[in-house]
Coordinates of C-alpha atoms and ligand atoms in Angstrom, one line a residue:
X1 CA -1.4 13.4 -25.2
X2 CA -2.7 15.0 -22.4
X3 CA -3.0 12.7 -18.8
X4 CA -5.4 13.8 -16.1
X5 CA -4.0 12.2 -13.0
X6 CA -6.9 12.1 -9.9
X7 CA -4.9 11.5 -6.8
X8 CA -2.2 13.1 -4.4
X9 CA 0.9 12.3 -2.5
X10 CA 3.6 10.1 -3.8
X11 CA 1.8 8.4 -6.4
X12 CA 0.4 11.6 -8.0
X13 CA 4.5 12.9 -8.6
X14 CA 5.5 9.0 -9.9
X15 CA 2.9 9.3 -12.4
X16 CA 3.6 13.0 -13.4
X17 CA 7.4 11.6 -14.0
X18 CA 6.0 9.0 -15.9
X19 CA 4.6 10.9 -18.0
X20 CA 7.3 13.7 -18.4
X21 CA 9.6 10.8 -20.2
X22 CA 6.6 10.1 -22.3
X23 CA 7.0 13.8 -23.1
X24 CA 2.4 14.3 -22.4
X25 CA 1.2 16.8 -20.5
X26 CA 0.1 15.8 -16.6
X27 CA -2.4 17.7 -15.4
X28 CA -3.0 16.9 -11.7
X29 CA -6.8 17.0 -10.1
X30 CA -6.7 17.8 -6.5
X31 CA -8.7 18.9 -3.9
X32 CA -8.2 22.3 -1.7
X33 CA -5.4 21.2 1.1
X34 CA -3.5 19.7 -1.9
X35 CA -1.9 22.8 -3.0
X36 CA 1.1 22.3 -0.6
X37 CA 2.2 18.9 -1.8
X38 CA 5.1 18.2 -4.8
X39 CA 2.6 17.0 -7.6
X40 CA 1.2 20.4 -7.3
X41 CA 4.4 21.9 -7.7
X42 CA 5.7 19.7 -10.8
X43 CA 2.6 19.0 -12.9
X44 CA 2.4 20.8 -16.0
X45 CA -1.6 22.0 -14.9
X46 CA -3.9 21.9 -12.2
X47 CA -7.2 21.8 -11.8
X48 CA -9.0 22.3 -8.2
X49 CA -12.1 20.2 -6.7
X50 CA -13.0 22.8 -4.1
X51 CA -13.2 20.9 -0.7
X52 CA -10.9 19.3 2.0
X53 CA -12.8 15.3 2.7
X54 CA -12.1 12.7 -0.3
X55 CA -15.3 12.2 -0.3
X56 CA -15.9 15.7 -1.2
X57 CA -13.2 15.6 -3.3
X58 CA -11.6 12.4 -5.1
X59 CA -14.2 10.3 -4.5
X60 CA -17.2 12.3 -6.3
X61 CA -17.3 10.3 -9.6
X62 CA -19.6 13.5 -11.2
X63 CA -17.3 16.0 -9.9
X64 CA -13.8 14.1 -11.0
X65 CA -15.6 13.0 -15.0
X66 CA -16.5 16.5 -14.9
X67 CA -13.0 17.9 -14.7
X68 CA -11.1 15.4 -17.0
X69 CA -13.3 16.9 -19.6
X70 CA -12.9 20.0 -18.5
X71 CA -9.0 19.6 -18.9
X72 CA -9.8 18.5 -22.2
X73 CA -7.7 14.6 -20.7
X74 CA -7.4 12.3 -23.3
X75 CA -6.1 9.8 -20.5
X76 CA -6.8 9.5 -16.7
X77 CA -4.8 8.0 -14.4
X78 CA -6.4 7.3 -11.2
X79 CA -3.3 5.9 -8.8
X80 CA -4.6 3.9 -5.7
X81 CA -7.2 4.1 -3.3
X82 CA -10.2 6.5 -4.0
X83 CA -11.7 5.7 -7.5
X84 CA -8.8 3.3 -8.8
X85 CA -11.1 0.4 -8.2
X86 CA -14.4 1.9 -9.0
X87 CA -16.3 -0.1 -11.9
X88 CA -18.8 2.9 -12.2
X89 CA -15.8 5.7 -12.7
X90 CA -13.8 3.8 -15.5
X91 CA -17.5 3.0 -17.3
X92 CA -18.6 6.8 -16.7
X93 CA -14.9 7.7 -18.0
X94 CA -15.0 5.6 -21.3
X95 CA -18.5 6.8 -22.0
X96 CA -17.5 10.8 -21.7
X97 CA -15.0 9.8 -24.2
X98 CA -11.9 9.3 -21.9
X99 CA -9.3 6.6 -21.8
X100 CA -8.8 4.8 -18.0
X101 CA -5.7 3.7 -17.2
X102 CA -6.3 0.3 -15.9
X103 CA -8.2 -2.3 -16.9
X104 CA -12.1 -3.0 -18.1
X105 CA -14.8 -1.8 -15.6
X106 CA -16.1 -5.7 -16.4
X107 CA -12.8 -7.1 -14.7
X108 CA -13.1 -4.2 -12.0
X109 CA -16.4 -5.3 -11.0
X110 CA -15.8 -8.7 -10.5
X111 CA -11.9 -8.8 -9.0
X112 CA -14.1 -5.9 -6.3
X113 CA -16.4 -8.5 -5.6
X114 CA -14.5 -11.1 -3.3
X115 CA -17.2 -13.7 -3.6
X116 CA -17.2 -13.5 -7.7
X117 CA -13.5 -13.3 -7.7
X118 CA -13.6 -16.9 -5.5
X119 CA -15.7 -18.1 -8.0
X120 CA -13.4 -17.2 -11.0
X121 CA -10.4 -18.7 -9.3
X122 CA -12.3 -21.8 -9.1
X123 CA -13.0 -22.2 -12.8
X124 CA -9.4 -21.3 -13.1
X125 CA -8.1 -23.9 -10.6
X126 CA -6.4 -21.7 -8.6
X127 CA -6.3 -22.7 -5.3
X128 CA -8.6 -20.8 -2.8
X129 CA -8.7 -20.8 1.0
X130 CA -11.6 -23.1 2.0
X131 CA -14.9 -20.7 2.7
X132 CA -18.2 -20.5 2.7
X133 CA -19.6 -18.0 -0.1
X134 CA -23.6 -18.9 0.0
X135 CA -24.1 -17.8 4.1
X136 CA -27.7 -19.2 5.0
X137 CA -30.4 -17.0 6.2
X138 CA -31.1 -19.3 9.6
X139 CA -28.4 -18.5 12.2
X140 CA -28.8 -21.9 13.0
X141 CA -27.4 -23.1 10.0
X142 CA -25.0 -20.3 9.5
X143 CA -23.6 -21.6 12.9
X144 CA -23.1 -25.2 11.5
X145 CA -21.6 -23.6 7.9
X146 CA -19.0 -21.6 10.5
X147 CA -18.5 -25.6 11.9
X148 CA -18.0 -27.4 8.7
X149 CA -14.9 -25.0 7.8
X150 CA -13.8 -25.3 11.6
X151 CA -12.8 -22.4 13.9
X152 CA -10.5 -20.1 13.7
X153 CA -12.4 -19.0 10.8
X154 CA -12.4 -14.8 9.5
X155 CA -16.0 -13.2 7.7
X156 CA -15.3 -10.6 5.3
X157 CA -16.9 -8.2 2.9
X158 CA -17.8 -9.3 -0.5
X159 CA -17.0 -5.9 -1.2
X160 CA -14.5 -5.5 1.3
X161 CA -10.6 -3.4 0.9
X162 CA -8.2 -2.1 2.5
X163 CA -8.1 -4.7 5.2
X164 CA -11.0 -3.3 6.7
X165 CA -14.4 -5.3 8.1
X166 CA -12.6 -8.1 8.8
X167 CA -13.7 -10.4 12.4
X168 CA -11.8 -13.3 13.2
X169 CA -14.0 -15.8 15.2
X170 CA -12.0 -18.2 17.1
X171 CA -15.0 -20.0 18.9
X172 CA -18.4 -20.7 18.4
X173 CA -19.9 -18.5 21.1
X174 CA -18.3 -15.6 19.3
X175 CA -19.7 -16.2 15.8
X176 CA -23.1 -14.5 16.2
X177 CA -21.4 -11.1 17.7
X178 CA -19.2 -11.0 15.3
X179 CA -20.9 -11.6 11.8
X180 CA -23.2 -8.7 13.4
X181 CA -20.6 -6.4 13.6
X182 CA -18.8 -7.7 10.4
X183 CA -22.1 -7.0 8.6
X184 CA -22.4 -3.7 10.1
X185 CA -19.0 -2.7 9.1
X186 CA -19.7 -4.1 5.5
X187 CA -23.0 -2.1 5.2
X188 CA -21.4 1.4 6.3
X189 CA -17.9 1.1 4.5
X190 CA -19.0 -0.3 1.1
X191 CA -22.7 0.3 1.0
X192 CA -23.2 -4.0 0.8
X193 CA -23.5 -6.0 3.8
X194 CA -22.8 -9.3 2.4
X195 CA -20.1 -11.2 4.0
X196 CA -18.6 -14.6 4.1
X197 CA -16.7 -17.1 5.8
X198 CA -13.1 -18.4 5.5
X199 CA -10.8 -20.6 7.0
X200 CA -8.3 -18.3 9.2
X201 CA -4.8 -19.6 8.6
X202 CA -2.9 -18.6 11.9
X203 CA 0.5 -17.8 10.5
X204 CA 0.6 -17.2 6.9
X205 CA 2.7 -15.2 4.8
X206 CA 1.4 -12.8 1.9
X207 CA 2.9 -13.2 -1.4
X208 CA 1.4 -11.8 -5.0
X209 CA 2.5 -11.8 -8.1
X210 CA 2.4 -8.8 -10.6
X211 CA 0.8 -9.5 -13.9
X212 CA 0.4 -7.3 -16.4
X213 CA -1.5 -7.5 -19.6
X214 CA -2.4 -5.4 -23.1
X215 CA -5.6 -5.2 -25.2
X216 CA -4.4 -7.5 -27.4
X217 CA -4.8 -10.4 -24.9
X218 CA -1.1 -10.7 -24.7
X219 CA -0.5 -11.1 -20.6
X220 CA 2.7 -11.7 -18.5
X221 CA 4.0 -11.3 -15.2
X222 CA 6.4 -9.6 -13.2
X223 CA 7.0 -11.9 -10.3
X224 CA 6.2 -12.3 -6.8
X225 CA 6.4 -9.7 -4.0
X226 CA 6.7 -10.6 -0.3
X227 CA 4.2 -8.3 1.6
X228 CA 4.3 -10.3 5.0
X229 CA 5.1 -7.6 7.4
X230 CA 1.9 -6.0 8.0
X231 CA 0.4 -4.2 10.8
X232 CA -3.4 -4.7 11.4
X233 CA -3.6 -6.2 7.7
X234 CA -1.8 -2.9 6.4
X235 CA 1.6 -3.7 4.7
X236 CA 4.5 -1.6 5.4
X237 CA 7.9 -3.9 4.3
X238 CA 7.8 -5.3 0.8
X239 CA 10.3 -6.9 -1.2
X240 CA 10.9 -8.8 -4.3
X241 CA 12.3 -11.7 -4.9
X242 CA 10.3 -13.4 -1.4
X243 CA 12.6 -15.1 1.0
X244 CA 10.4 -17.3 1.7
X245 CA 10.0 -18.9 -2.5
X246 CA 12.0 -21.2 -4.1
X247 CA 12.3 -21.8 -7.9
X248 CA 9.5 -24.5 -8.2
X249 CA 6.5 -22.4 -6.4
X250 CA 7.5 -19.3 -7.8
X251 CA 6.7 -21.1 -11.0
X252 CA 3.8 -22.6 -10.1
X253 CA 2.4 -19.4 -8.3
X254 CA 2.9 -17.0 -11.1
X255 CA 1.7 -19.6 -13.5
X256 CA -1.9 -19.6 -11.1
X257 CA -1.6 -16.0 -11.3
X258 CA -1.9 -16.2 -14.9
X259 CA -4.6 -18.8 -15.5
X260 CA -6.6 -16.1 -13.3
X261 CA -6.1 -12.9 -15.0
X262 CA -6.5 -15.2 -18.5
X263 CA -9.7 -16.2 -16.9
X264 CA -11.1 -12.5 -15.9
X265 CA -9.8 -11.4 -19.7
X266 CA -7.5 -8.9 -18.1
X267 CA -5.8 -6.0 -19.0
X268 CA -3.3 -3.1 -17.8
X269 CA -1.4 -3.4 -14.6
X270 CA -3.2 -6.2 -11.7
X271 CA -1.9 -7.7 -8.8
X272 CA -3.0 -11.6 -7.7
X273 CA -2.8 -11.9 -4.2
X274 CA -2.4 -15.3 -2.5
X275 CA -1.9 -16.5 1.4
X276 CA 1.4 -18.9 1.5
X277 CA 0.6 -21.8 4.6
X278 CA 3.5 -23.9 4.2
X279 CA 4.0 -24.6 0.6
X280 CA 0.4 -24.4 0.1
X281 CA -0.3 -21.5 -1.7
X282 CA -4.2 -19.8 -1.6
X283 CA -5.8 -17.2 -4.0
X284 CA -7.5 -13.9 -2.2
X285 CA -7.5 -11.6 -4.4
X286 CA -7.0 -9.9 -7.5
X287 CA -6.0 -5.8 -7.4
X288 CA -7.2 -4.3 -10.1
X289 CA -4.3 -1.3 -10.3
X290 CA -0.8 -0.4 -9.8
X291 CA 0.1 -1.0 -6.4
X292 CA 1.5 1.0 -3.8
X293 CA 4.3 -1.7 -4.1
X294 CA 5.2 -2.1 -6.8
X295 CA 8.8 0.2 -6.7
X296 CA 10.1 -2.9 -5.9
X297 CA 9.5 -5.0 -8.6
X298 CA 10.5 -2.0 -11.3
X299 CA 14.2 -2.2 -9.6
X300 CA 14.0 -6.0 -9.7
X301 CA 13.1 -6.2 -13.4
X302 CA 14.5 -3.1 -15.2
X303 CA 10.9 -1.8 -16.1
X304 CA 8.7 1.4 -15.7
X305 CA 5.3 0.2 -14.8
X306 CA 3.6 3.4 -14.9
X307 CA 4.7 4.1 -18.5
X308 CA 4.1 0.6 -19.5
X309 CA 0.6 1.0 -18.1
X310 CA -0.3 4.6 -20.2
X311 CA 1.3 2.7 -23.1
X312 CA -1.1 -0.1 -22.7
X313 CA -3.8 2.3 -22.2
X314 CA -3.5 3.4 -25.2
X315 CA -3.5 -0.1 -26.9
X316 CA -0.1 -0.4 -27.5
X317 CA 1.3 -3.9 -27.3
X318 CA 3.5 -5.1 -25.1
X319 CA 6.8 -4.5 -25.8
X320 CA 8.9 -7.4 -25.0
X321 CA 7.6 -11.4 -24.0
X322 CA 7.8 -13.2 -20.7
X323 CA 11.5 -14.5 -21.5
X324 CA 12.5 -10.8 -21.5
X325 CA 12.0 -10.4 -18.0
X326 CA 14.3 -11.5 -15.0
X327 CA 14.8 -10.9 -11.7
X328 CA 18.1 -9.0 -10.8
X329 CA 19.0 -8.6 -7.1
X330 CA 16.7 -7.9 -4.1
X331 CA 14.7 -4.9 -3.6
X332 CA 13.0 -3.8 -0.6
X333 CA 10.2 -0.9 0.1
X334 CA 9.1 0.6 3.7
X335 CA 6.3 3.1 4.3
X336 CA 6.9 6.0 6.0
X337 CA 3.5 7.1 7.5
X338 CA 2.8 9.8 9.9
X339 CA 2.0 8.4 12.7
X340 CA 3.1 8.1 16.5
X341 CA 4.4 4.7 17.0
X342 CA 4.3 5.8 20.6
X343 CA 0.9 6.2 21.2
X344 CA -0.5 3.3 19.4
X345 CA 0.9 4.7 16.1
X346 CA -2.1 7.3 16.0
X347 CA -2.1 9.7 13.0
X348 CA 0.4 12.5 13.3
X349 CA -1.0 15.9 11.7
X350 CA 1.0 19.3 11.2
X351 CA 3.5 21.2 9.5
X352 CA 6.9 18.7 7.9
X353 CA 9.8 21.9 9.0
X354 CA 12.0 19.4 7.3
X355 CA 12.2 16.4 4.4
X356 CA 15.8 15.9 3.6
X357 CA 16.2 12.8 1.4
X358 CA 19.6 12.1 1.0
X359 CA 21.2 10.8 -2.0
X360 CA 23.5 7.3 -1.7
X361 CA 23.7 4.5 -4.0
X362 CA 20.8 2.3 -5.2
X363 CA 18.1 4.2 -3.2
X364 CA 14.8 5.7 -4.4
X365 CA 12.8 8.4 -2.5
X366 CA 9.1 8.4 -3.8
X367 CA 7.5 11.0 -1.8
X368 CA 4.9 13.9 -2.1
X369 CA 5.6 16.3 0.0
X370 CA 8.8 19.0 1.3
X371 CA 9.9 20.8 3.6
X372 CA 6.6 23.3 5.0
X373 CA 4.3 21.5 3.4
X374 CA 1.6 19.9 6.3
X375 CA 0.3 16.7 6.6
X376 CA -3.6 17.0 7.0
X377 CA -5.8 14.7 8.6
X378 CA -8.4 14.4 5.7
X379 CA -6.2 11.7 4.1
X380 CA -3.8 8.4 4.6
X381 CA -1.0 9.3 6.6
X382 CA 1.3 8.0 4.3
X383 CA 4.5 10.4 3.6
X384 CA 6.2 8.4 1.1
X385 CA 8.2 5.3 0.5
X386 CA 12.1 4.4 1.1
X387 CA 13.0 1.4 -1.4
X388 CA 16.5 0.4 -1.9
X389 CA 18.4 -2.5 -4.2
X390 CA 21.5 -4.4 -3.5
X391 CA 22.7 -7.9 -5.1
X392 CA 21.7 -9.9 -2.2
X393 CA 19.0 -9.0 0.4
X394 CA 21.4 -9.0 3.5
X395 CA 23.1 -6.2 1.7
X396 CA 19.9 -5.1 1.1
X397 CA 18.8 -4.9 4.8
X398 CA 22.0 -3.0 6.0
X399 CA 21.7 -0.4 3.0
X400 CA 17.7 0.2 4.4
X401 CA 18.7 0.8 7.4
X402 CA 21.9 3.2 6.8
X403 CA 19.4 5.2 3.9
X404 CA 17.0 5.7 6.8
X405 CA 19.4 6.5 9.3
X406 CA 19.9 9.4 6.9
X407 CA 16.2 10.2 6.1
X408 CA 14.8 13.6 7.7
X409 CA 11.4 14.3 8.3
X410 CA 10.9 17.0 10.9
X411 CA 8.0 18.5 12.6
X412 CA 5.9 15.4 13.0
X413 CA 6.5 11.8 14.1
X414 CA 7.0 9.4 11.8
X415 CA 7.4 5.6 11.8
X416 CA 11.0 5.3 10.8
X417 CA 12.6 4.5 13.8
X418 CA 9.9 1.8 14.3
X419 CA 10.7 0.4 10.8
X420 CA 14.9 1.0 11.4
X421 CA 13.4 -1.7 14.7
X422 CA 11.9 -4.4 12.6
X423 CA 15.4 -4.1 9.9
X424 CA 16.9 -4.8 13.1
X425 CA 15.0 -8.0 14.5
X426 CA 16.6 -11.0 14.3
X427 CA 13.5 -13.0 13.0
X428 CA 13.1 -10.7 10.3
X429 CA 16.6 -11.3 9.0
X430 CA 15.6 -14.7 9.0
X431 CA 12.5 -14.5 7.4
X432 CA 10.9 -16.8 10.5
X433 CA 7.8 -14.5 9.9
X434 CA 4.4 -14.0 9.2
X435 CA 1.3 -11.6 8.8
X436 CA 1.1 -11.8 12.7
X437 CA 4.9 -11.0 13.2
X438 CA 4.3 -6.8 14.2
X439 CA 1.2 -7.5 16.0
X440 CA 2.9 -10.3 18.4
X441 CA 6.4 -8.4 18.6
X442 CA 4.9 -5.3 19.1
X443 CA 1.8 -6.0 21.3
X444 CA 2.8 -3.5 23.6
X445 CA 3.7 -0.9 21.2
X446 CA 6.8 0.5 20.4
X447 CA 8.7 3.2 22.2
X448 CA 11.9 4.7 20.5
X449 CA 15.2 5.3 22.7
X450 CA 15.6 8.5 24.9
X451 CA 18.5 10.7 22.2
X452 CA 22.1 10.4 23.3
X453 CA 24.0 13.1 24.8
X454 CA 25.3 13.9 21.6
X455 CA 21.8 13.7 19.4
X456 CA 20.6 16.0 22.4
X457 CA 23.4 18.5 21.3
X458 CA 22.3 18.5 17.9
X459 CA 18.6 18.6 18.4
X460 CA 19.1 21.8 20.5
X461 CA 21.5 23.3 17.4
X462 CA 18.5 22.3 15.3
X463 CA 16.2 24.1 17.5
X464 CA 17.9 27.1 17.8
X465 CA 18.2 27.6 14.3
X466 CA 14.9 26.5 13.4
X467 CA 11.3 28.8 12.5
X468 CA 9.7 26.0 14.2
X469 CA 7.4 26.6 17.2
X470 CA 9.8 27.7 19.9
X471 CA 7.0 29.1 22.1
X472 CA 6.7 25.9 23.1
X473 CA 9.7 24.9 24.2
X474 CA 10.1 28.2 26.6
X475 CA 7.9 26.8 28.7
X476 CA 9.6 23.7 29.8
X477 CA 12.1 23.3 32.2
X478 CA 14.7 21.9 31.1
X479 CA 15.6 21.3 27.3
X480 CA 16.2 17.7 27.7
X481 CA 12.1 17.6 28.7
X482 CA 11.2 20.0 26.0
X483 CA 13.0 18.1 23.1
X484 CA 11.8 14.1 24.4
X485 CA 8.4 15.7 24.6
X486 CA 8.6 18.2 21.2
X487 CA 7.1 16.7 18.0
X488 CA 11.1 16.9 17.2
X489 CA 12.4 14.5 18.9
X490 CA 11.8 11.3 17.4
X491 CA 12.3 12.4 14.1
X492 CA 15.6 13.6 15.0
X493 CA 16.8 10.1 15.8
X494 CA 15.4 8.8 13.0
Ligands
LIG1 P1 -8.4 -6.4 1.9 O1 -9.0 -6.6 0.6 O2 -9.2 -5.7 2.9 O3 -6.9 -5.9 1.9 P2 -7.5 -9.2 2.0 O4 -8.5 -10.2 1.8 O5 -6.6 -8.8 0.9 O6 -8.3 -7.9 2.5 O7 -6.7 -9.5 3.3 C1 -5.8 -8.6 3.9 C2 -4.8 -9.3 4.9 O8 -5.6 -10.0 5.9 C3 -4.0 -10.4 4.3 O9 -2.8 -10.0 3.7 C4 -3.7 -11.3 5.5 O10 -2.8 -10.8 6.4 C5 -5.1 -11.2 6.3 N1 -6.0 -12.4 5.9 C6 -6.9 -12.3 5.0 N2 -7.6 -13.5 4.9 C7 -7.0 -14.3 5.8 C8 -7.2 -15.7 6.1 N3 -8.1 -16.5 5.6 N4 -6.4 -16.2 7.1 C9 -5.4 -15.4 7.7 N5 -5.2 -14.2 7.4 C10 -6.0 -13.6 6.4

């Protein structure tokens, strides 16, 4: 079997190792900067899109069908983000002849629709947050809808991802402004500006559940994730089992999760994503691919998701029932993006002079890139992902934060000593959290620690020794200005 795999990064090399057990060829699709990253090292072929922007690249549906058959791919794996949930790609794939990994372009087009997927959860009896799908065309009366579900209230795309487009209205003389802009966000990020309203619930937490399901209608699920810890609606801690679930709701949450993919005749790999208020539980959406997540629930359950989803693919059944699957100790996943947390955790671009990943017990490195490869900025600053497993998830906290103690990424700034800060906060051990948690803790931003005296000494060994851009550092006065200010610095205290 030969597996065309359309993406880059991390998720690109876990899908290439997926299918080096499977013994098929990868062959990886990428666009021009995306020579100097590990998938294009380890896949067994390569194939270029010649341009830089995705949407020059792996987002040009004619372009990317175009070089699956070119490849002669029997399968395509898209990962996430770009085409993953793109109803028109997996329809253009299946009619060149080509298998999608994932599920129908049917259950793609209406899990992408927020509205529809509402709808659905309805006639499945899933609970939903309370909203208002059919907006009026008379502000007047779109005022009084806004009224009836009482402010706060959030409008979002129907079409909307990626936590983008999203306005919360907290008062009535804001509503207007806001569905403007919400609409005008809508329109230029997903080509539809339909939006509508919902209740906002002030501190919720963010749990899904991972479902899974074959062509023979046979469907099960993996468990729950807690994905709580999010900046600006971005997640960047998840673990499995939640802290925050006890035995009953994780029954009757996975059970929901279910009844909904049963509902949308679902296959392949999903996620159902729900808001937790309380003990009240609320559906928002269904993820039509493997998520960036979902590390956490292999450790937890013994399982490769990314093989199960290529066997699946190809119409196998699953391979074991929902009694087979259990959930063993705690597992936790942080992003590490490339970003300043210093400066308003802006995107950091340039060369990585050093990724050292350190082995230790029960941790897993996914990552796509090595030492002198660069970080562009056409793409998500994402680096790669730290996940570690431990019995219990106080274990599991302290073993996060000794692995990335020991993770290296030099040459740009990174978000690790802000994520070895939240390990560290008391209400996070505690679990007293929700989606607001890093925007209220951190309103200010976050500023790392000056080094010590003796990470100073170090950092100037390192610099010494290194090819890195010295030139720069001539020019200060004294080192100790030269290393705080040098791209170098936080990473080495990291
Ligand atoms: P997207 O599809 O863009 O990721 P979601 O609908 O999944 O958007 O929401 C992303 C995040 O936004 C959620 O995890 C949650 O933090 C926040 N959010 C969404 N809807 C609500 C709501 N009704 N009340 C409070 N927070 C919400």
């Amino acid at each position: 079997m030969r597996v065309a795999i359309v993406n880059r990064g991390e998720v690109a090399v876990r899908i290439i190792r997926a299918c080096q057990e499977l013994g098929y060829a990868s062959i990886l699709i990428h666009s021009t900067p995306d020579k100097h990253t590990t998938a294009y090292r380890i896949a067994d072929e390569t194939y270029e899109l010649e341009g830089q922007a995705a949407a020059d690249t792996y987002l040009r549906i004619d372009s990317v069908v175009n070089a699956c058959k070119n490849v002669r791919a029997d399968l395509v794996h898209p990962g996430f983000g770009f085409l993953s949930e793109n109803a028109a790609f997996a329809q253009a794939l299946e009619e060149a002849g080509l298998t999608f990994i994932g599920p129908s372009a049917h259950s793609i087009a209406l899990a992408g629709n927020k509205i529809k997927a509402k709808e659905l959860a309805h006639k499945a009896g899933v609970p939903t947050v309370p909203s208002i799908t059919n907006l009026d065309s008379d502000p007047q009366k779109q005022l009084e809808q806004a009224r009836s579900i009482g402010f706060p209230c959030i409008i979002k795309a129907a079409a909307g991802g990626g936590g983008k487009g999203m306005k919360v209205v907290r008062k009535d003389s804001e509503f207007f402004e806001q569905l403007e802009s919400a609409s005008r966000e809508a329109k230029a990020a997903f080509g539809s500006s339909t939006v509508f309203i919902e209740k906002f619930l002030e501190t919720p937490r963010h749990i899904e559940v991972q479902i899974f399901g074959d062509k023979k209608g046979n469907l099960l699920h993996f468990f729950e994730r807690e994905c709580t810890i999010q900046r600006r609606h971005q997640k960047i801690f998840e673990e499995t089992p939640s802290p925050s679930v006890n035995d009953s709701l994780r029954k009757s949450i996975c059970e929901a999760a279910l009844s909904l993919a049963t509902a949308a005749h679902y296959y392949n790999a999903g996620t159902v994503e729900f808001l937790l208020d309380g003990d009240r539980f609320y559906f928002m959406e269904l993820n039509t691919r493997l998520q960036v997540e979902h590390t956490v629930t292999e450790l937890v359950c013994g399982v490769d998701l990314v093989k199960l989803q290529i066997e699946v693919a190809q119409g196998h059944e699953l391979p074991f029932g929902q009694a087979d699957i259990i959930q063993r100790g705690h597992a936790l996943e942080v992003r590490v993006y490339a970003e300043d947390s210093a400066r308003g955790f802006l995107p950091s671009i340039g060369k990585l002079t050093e990724v050292k990943l350190p082995l230790g017990p029960q941790r897993r490195f996914d990552f796509g890139f090595e030492s002198g490869d660069e970080i562009t900025p056409f793409y998500d600053p994402m680096i790669g992902k730290v996940i570690t497993w431990a019995t219990s998830r106080r274990d599991n906290l302290a073993r996060m934060y000794a692995t990335l103690c020991d993770t290296v990424v030099f040459g740009i700034h990174t978000n690790i000593e802000f994520l070895k800060d939240v390990l560290i906060n008391e209400k996070f051990e505690r679990n007293q959290v929700s989606t607001r948690f890093l925007d209220q803790e951190y309103q200010n931003g976050f500023t790392p620690l000056p080094p010590t005296p003796e990470q100073e000494t170090e950092i100037k060994k390192a610099l010494s020794s290194s090819q890195g851009p010295e030139a720069q550092f001539e020019t200060k006065s004294s080192a100790h200005e030269a290393l705080v200010r040098s791209p170098w610095s936080e990473v080495w205290r990291a």
